[in-house]
PDB file of C-alpha atoms in Angstrom:
ATOM      1  CA  THR A   1      -0.065   0.002   0.547  1.00  0.00           C
ATOM      2  CA  VAL A   2       1.153   3.728  -0.507  1.00  0.00           C
ATOM      3  CA  GLY A   3       1.274   6.538   2.332  1.00  0.00           C
ATOM      4  CA  TRP A   4       2.913   9.293   3.489  1.00  0.00           C
ATOM      5  CA  ALA A   5       5.883   9.186   5.546  1.00  0.00           C
ATOM      6  CA  ALA A   6       8.114  11.060   6.902  1.00  0.00           C
ATOM      7  CA  ARG A   7      11.912   9.813   6.381  1.00  0.00           C
ATOM      8  CA  ASP A   8      13.515  12.091   9.068  1.00  0.00           C
ATOM      9  CA  PRO A   9      12.970  15.062  11.514  1.00  0.00           C
ATOM     10  CA  SER A  10      12.523  18.049   8.404  1.00  0.00           C
ATOM     11  CA  GLY A  11       8.558  17.472   9.231  1.00  0.00           C
ATOM     12  CA  THR A  12       8.901  17.363   5.160  1.00  0.00           C
ATOM     13  CA  LEU A  13       6.091  13.690   4.506  1.00  0.00           C
ATOM     14  CA  SER A  14       6.299  12.062   0.930  1.00  0.00           C
ATOM     15  CA  PRO A  15       4.829   9.169  -0.494  1.00  0.00           C
ATOM     16  CA  TYR A  16       6.447   5.869   0.699  1.00  0.00           C
ATOM     17  CA  THR A  17       5.441   2.156  -0.327  1.00  0.00           C
ATOM     18  CA  PHE A  18       4.900  -0.788   1.880  1.00  0.00           C
ATOM     19  CA  ASN A  19       4.063  -3.986   2.595  1.00  0.00           C
ATOM     20  CA  LEU A  20       0.477  -4.765   4.302  1.00  0.00           C
ATOM     21  CA  ARG A  21       0.181  -7.704   6.501  1.00  0.00           C
ATOM     22  CA  ASN A  22      -2.433 -10.206   5.274  1.00  0.00           C
ATOM     23  CA  THR A  23      -5.589 -10.189   6.569  1.00  0.00           C
ATOM     24  CA  GLY A  24      -5.086 -12.683   9.634  1.00  0.00           C
ATOM     25  CA  PRO A  25      -8.570 -14.220  11.595  1.00  0.00           C
ATOM     26  CA  ASP A  26      -9.068 -11.337  13.936  1.00  0.00           C
ATOM     27  CA  ASP A  27      -8.274  -8.960  11.405  1.00  0.00           C
ATOM     28  CA  VAL A  28     -10.710  -6.092   9.533  1.00  0.00           C
ATOM     29  CA  TYR A  29      -9.233  -4.715   6.611  1.00  0.00           C
ATOM     30  CA  ILE A  30      -9.992  -1.681   5.754  1.00  0.00           C
ATOM     31  CA  LYS A  31     -10.174   1.233   2.907  1.00  0.00           C
ATOM     32  CA  VAL A  32      -8.652   5.036   3.852  1.00  0.00           C
ATOM     33  CA  HIS A  33     -10.961   7.431   3.365  1.00  0.00           C
ATOM     34  CA  TYR A  34     -10.344  10.286   5.749  1.00  0.00           C
ATOM     35  CA  CYS A  35      -7.633  10.159   8.590  1.00  0.00           C
ATOM     36  CA  GLY A  36      -6.920  13.482  11.276  1.00  0.00           C
ATOM     37  CA  ILE A  37      -4.067  15.214  12.202  1.00  0.00           C
ATOM     38  CA  CYS A  38      -3.085  15.569  16.170  1.00  0.00           C
ATOM     39  CA  HIS A  39      -0.621  17.598  17.369  1.00  0.00           C
ATOM     40  CA  SER A  40       0.986  14.624  18.439  1.00  0.00           C
ATOM     41  CA  ASP A  41       1.149  13.326  15.010  1.00  0.00           C
ATOM     42  CA  LEU A  42       3.737  16.652  14.904  1.00  0.00           C
ATOM     43  CA  HIS A  43       5.931  15.365  17.851  1.00  0.00           C
ATOM     44  CA  GLN A  44       6.610  11.719  15.753  1.00  0.00           C
ATOM     45  CA  ILE A  45       7.413  13.061  12.762  1.00  0.00           C
ATOM     46  CA  LYS A  46       9.531  15.625  13.949  1.00  0.00           C
ATOM     47  CA  ASN A  47      11.010  13.779  16.664  1.00  0.00           C
ATOM     48  CA  ASP A  48      10.571  16.284  19.465  1.00  0.00           C
ATOM     49  CA  LEU A  49      10.338  13.285  22.253  1.00  0.00           C
ATOM     50  CA  GLY A  50      13.234  11.745  20.839  1.00  0.00           C
ATOM     51  CA  MET A  51      11.856   8.282  20.087  1.00  0.00           C
ATOM     52  CA  SER A  52      10.969   7.948  15.921  1.00  0.00           C
ATOM     53  CA  ASN A  53      11.931   5.400  14.193  1.00  0.00           C
ATOM     54  CA  TYR A  54      12.002   6.248  10.309  1.00  0.00           C
ATOM     55  CA  PRO A  55      10.517   5.656   7.692  1.00  0.00           C
ATOM     56  CA  MET A  56       6.806   6.086   9.551  1.00  0.00           C
ATOM     57  CA  VAL A  57       3.535   6.668   8.233  1.00  0.00           C
ATOM     58  CA  PRO A  58       1.524   8.837  11.298  1.00  0.00           C
ATOM     59  CA  GLY A  59      -1.877   9.098  11.345  1.00  0.00           C
ATOM     60  CA  HIS A  60      -4.154   8.165  14.088  1.00  0.00           C
ATOM     61  CA  GLU A  61      -7.973   9.459  13.742  1.00  0.00           C
ATOM     62  CA  VAL A  62      -8.832   6.878  10.930  1.00  0.00           C
ATOM     63  CA  VAL A  63     -12.142   6.637   9.497  1.00  0.00           C
ATOM     64  CA  GLY A  64     -12.275   4.160   6.062  1.00  0.00           C
ATOM     65  CA  GLU A  65     -14.559   1.134   5.045  1.00  0.00           C
ATOM     66  CA  VAL A  66     -14.085  -2.111   5.299  1.00  0.00           C
ATOM     67  CA  ILE A  67     -13.015  -3.714   2.759  1.00  0.00           C
ATOM     68  CA  GLU A  68     -12.390  -7.772   4.282  1.00  0.00           C
ATOM     69  CA  VAL A  69     -12.740  -9.031   7.332  1.00  0.00           C
ATOM     70  CA  GLY A  70     -10.940 -12.659   9.161  1.00  0.00           C
ATOM     71  CA  SER A  71     -12.528 -15.213   9.603  1.00  0.00           C
ATOM     72  CA  ASN A  72     -13.177 -14.705  13.298  1.00  0.00           C
ATOM     73  CA  VAL A  73     -14.691 -11.774  12.541  1.00  0.00           C
ATOM     74  CA  THR A  74     -18.481 -11.013  13.490  1.00  0.00           C
ATOM     75  CA  LYS A  75     -18.352  -7.538  15.034  1.00  0.00           C
ATOM     76  CA  PHE A  76     -17.868  -5.599  11.303  1.00  0.00           C
ATOM     77  CA  LYS A  77     -18.660  -6.576   7.464  1.00  0.00           C
ATOM     78  CA  ALA A  78     -17.296  -5.431   4.446  1.00  0.00           C
ATOM     79  CA  GLY A  79     -18.902  -2.233   3.666  1.00  0.00           C
ATOM     80  CA  GLU A  80     -19.643  -0.511   6.738  1.00  0.00           C
ATOM     81  CA  VAL A  81     -18.135   2.633   8.416  1.00  0.00           C
ATOM     82  CA  VAL A  82     -15.564   2.061  10.573  1.00  0.00           C
ATOM     83  CA  GLY A  83     -12.545   3.726  12.713  1.00  0.00           C
ATOM     84  CA  ALA A  84      -9.131   2.906  14.239  1.00  0.00           C
ATOM     85  CA  GLY A  85      -7.358   5.014  16.735  1.00  0.00           C
ATOM     86  CA  LEU A  86      -4.315   5.324  18.391  1.00  0.00           C
ATOM     87  CA  ILE A  87      -4.177   1.564  20.181  1.00  0.00           C
ATOM     88  CA  VAL A  88      -3.815  -1.201  17.782  1.00  0.00           C
ATOM     89  CA  GLY A  89      -2.673  -4.311  20.035  1.00  0.00           C
ATOM     90  CA  SER A  90      -2.748  -4.951  23.455  1.00  0.00           C
ATOM     91  CA  CYS A  91      -1.123  -8.123  25.951  1.00  0.00           C
ATOM     92  CA  ARG A  92      -5.390  -8.912  26.552  1.00  0.00           C
ATOM     93  CA  ASN A  93      -4.194 -10.844  29.686  1.00  0.00           C
ATOM     94  CA  CYS A  94      -3.315  -7.972  31.842  1.00  0.00           C
ATOM     95  CA  ARG A  95      -5.515  -6.632  34.380  1.00  0.00           C
ATOM     96  CA  ALA A  96      -5.813  -3.288  32.526  1.00  0.00           C
ATOM     97  CA  CYS A  97      -6.866  -5.556  29.434  1.00  0.00           C
ATOM     98  CA  LYS A  98      -9.105  -7.339  30.905  1.00  0.00           C
ATOM     99  CA  SER A  99     -10.603  -4.329  33.062  1.00  0.00           C
ATOM    100  CA  ASP A 100     -10.932  -2.636  28.612  1.00  0.00           C
ATOM    101  CA  ILE A 101      -8.757  -0.101  29.406  1.00  0.00           C
ATOM    102  CA  GLU A 102      -5.662  -1.079  27.215  1.00  0.00           C
ATOM    103  CA  GLN A 103      -4.179   2.283  27.216  1.00  0.00           C
ATOM    104  CA  TYR A 104      -2.681   1.403  30.514  1.00  0.00           C
ATOM    105  CA  CYS A 105      -1.477  -2.086  29.363  1.00  0.00           C
ATOM    106  CA  ALA A 106       2.151  -2.015  29.504  1.00  0.00           C
ATOM    107  CA  LYS A 107       2.930  -4.064  26.247  1.00  0.00           C
ATOM    108  CA  LYS A 108       0.238  -1.929  24.327  1.00  0.00           C
ATOM    109  CA  ILE A 109       0.882  -1.484  20.372  1.00  0.00           C
ATOM    110  CA  TRP A 110       1.153   2.128  18.815  1.00  0.00           C
ATOM    111  CA  ASN A 111      -0.829   1.905  15.205  1.00  0.00           C
ATOM    112  CA  TYR A 112       2.103   3.745  14.282  1.00  0.00           C
ATOM    113  CA  ASN A 113       6.370   4.102  15.908  1.00  0.00           C
ATOM    114  CA  ASP A 114       6.201   0.820  17.239  1.00  0.00           C
ATOM    115  CA  VAL A 115       6.313  -3.110  16.763  1.00  0.00           C
ATOM    116  CA  TYR A 116       3.662  -4.801  16.339  1.00  0.00           C
ATOM    117  CA  THR A 117       3.299  -8.788  17.227  1.00  0.00           C
ATOM    118  CA  ASP A 118       4.639  -9.979  13.944  1.00  0.00           C
ATOM    119  CA  GLY A 119       7.606  -8.168  14.688  1.00  0.00           C
ATOM    120  CA  LYS A 120       7.346  -5.489  11.749  1.00  0.00           C
ATOM    121  CA  PRO A 121       6.781  -1.416  12.193  1.00  0.00           C
ATOM    122  CA  THR A 122       3.576  -0.318  12.637  1.00  0.00           C
ATOM    123  CA  GLN A 123       1.866   2.215  10.159  1.00  0.00           C
ATOM    124  CA  GLY A 124      -0.518   4.643  10.367  1.00  0.00           C
ATOM    125  CA  GLY A 125      -3.512   6.342   8.845  1.00  0.00           C
ATOM    126  CA  PHE A 126      -2.147   8.671   6.537  1.00  0.00           C
ATOM    127  CA  ALA A 127      -2.411   5.288   4.055  1.00  0.00           C
ATOM    128  CA  GLU A 128      -4.197   4.065   1.386  1.00  0.00           C
ATOM    129  CA  THR A 129      -5.309   1.075   3.670  1.00  0.00           C
ATOM    130  CA  MET A 130      -4.717  -0.559   7.405  1.00  0.00           C
ATOM    131  CA  ALA A 131      -5.303  -3.803   8.630  1.00  0.00           C
ATOM    132  CA  VAL A 132      -6.240  -4.088  12.424  1.00  0.00           C
ATOM    133  CA  ASP A 133      -7.366  -6.111  14.949  1.00  0.00           C
ATOM    134  CA  GLN A 134     -10.722  -6.127  15.080  1.00  0.00           C
ATOM    135  CA  ASN A 135     -10.602  -5.547  19.162  1.00  0.00           C
ATOM    136  CA  PHE A 136      -9.509  -2.513  18.097  1.00  0.00           C
ATOM    137  CA  VAL A 137     -11.976  -1.015  15.557  1.00  0.00           C
ATOM    138  CA  VAL A 138     -15.138   0.802  16.214  1.00  0.00           C
ATOM    139  CA  LYS A 139     -18.065   1.045  14.093  1.00  0.00           C
ATOM    140  CA  ILE A 140     -19.507   4.873  12.749  1.00  0.00           C
ATOM    141  CA  PRO A 141     -22.915   5.165  13.351  1.00  0.00           C
ATOM    142  CA  GLU A 142     -25.055   5.692  10.417  1.00  0.00           C
ATOM    143  CA  GLY A 143     -25.641   9.680   9.782  1.00  0.00           C
ATOM    144  CA  MET A 144     -21.910  10.678  11.318  1.00  0.00           C
ATOM    145  CA  SER A 145     -20.394  12.993   8.414  1.00  0.00           C
ATOM    146  CA  PRO A 146     -17.394  10.219   8.030  1.00  0.00           C
ATOM    147  CA  GLU A 147     -14.730  13.151   7.441  1.00  0.00           C
ATOM    148  CA  GLN A 148     -16.502  15.097  11.012  1.00  0.00           C
ATOM    149  CA  VAL A 149     -15.884  11.449  12.599  1.00  0.00           C
ATOM    150  CA  ALA A 150     -11.665  11.420  12.938  1.00  0.00           C
ATOM    151  CA  PRO A 151     -11.076  13.651  15.824  1.00  0.00           C
ATOM    152  CA  LEU A 152     -13.644  12.099  18.153  1.00  0.00           C
ATOM    153  CA  LEU A 153     -10.876   8.975  17.590  1.00  0.00           C
ATOM    154  CA  CYS A 154      -8.716  10.512  19.613  1.00  0.00           C
ATOM    155  CA  ALA A 155      -9.150  14.499  21.474  1.00  0.00           C
ATOM    156  CA  GLY A 156     -12.941  13.888  21.079  1.00  0.00           C
ATOM    157  CA  VAL A 157     -12.101  10.529  23.458  1.00  0.00           C
ATOM    158  CA  THR A 158      -9.290  12.073  25.223  1.00  0.00           C
ATOM    159  CA  VAL A 159     -12.363  14.248  26.826  1.00  0.00           C
ATOM    160  CA  TYR A 160     -15.150  12.166  26.605  1.00  0.00           C
ATOM    161  CA  SER A 161     -13.332   9.343  28.839  1.00  0.00           C
ATOM    162  CA  PRO A 162     -12.390  10.614  31.548  1.00  0.00           C
ATOM    163  CA  LEU A 163     -15.706  12.967  31.889  1.00  0.00           C
ATOM    164  CA  SER A 164     -17.656   9.443  31.764  1.00  0.00           C
ATOM    165  CA  HIS A 165     -15.026   7.596  34.314  1.00  0.00           C
ATOM    166  CA  PHE A 166     -15.281  10.522  36.619  1.00  0.00           C
ATOM    167  CA  GLY A 167     -18.999  10.317  36.407  1.00  0.00           C
ATOM    168  CA  LEU A 168     -19.164  13.479  35.338  1.00  0.00           C
ATOM    169  CA  ARG A 169     -21.461  12.613  32.699  1.00  0.00           C
ATOM    170  CA  GLU A 170     -24.881  13.889  34.153  1.00  0.00           C
ATOM    171  CA  SER A 171     -25.958  17.364  33.830  1.00  0.00           C
ATOM    172  CA  GLY A 172     -25.698  20.570  35.328  1.00  0.00           C
ATOM    173  CA  LEU A 173     -22.376  20.618  36.160  1.00  0.00           C
ATOM    174  CA  ARG A 174     -20.194  23.967  36.140  1.00  0.00           C
ATOM    175  CA  GLY A 175     -16.541  23.724  34.912  1.00  0.00           C
ATOM    176  CA  GLY A 176     -13.529  25.158  33.198  1.00  0.00           C
ATOM    177  CA  ILE A 177     -11.355  23.888  30.179  1.00  0.00           C
ATOM    178  CA  SER A 178      -7.845  25.417  29.526  1.00  0.00           C
ATOM    179  CA  GLY A 179      -7.444  26.866  26.425  1.00  0.00           C
ATOM    180  CA  LEU A 180      -9.299  26.124  23.377  1.00  0.00           C
ATOM    181  CA  GLY A 181      -7.184  24.128  21.036  1.00  0.00           C
ATOM    182  CA  GLY A 182      -7.831  20.325  19.141  1.00  0.00           C
ATOM    183  CA  VAL A 183      -8.466  18.897  22.333  1.00  0.00           C
ATOM    184  CA  GLY A 184     -10.366  21.828  24.155  1.00  0.00           C
ATOM    185  CA  HIS A 185     -12.422  22.085  21.911  1.00  0.00           C
ATOM    186  CA  MET A 186     -13.698  18.967  21.878  1.00  0.00           C
ATOM    187  CA  GLY A 187     -14.296  19.160  25.471  1.00  0.00           C
ATOM    188  CA  VAL A 188     -16.380  21.914  25.189  1.00  0.00           C
ATOM    189  CA  LYS A 189     -18.735  20.563  22.819  1.00  0.00           C
ATOM    190  CA  ILE A 190     -18.948  17.492  24.807  1.00  0.00           C
ATOM    191  CA  ALA A 191     -19.173  18.698  28.340  1.00  0.00           C
ATOM    192  CA  LYS A 192     -21.904  21.008  26.586  1.00  0.00           C
ATOM    193  CA  ALA A 193     -24.116  18.270  24.692  1.00  0.00           C
ATOM    194  CA  MET A 194     -23.657  16.794  28.348  1.00  0.00           C
ATOM    195  CA  GLY A 195     -25.652  19.373  29.337  1.00  0.00           C
ATOM    196  CA  HIS A 196     -22.653  21.111  31.350  1.00  0.00           C
ATOM    197  CA  ASN A 197     -21.956  24.950  31.884  1.00  0.00           C
ATOM    198  CA  VAL A 198     -18.623  25.012  30.626  1.00  0.00           C
ATOM    199  CA  THR A 199     -16.131  28.368  31.062  1.00  0.00           C
ATOM    200  CA  VAL A 200     -12.963  28.813  28.675  1.00  0.00           C
ATOM    201  CA  ILE A 201     -10.172  29.732  30.147  1.00  0.00           C
ATOM    202  CA  SER A 202      -7.648  30.871  28.065  1.00  0.00           C
ATOM    203  CA  SER A 203      -3.759  30.507  27.513  1.00  0.00           C
ATOM    204  CA  SER A 204      -3.291  34.298  28.886  1.00  0.00           C
TER     205      SER A 204
END
C-alpha cells in the first residue's frame, strides 16, 4: 500500500510504498477515507520526543470502509464505515486489558512508530489501507459525516473518557476548560452536549 511517510525529523512527508500484512483471522482490512491530524503526529514526525523511527507513516484518527474481514471477525462486515485510533494491540491478559482499559497495558501497540506482534513496524492512517485487529476497530454510526468523525477518535475520546470515568456525565455541572485547542474545543462541545455549563480559560 502507499502512505505519506516522514523519513527524517524535517517534518516533510513524501509517498512511501510498504507491505501491509495479510488480513489475519482477527483483522479488519480498511480502505482509509479520512484521517485527522493530531499535534502528537507532528511531535512524532519531528522526533520531538526522541523516540521516532523512520520511515514513519503517521495518523491515528482513521475513518474508512471495511474491505475484508478475517475468519474470526463477527462485529464487522464489508462495506461498513469504521474507525481506528492510536492503539492497535495489547497483551489481552493483564488487569488493564481485562478491565477494558487497554491504554494502560504495558504491552500496548501504537498504530505507528511501534512494532507489531509479527515483528514488523506499524504504520498509521496517512495511507491508502490498514489492517487492524477487530478489538481495536469501532463502528461509525449511520448519519454521522465520516470526514467529521476522525477527531473524535483522539481528542474526542481524550475528553469523553475522563468525564465518563469520573461520573461527570450528569447534566448541570459547572466546569472550566483550559485552552481552546484541538482537545479543548472537543471538551467544550462534549461537556455542553452533556448539559454542563462550560467556561473556557485562555492560556493568557
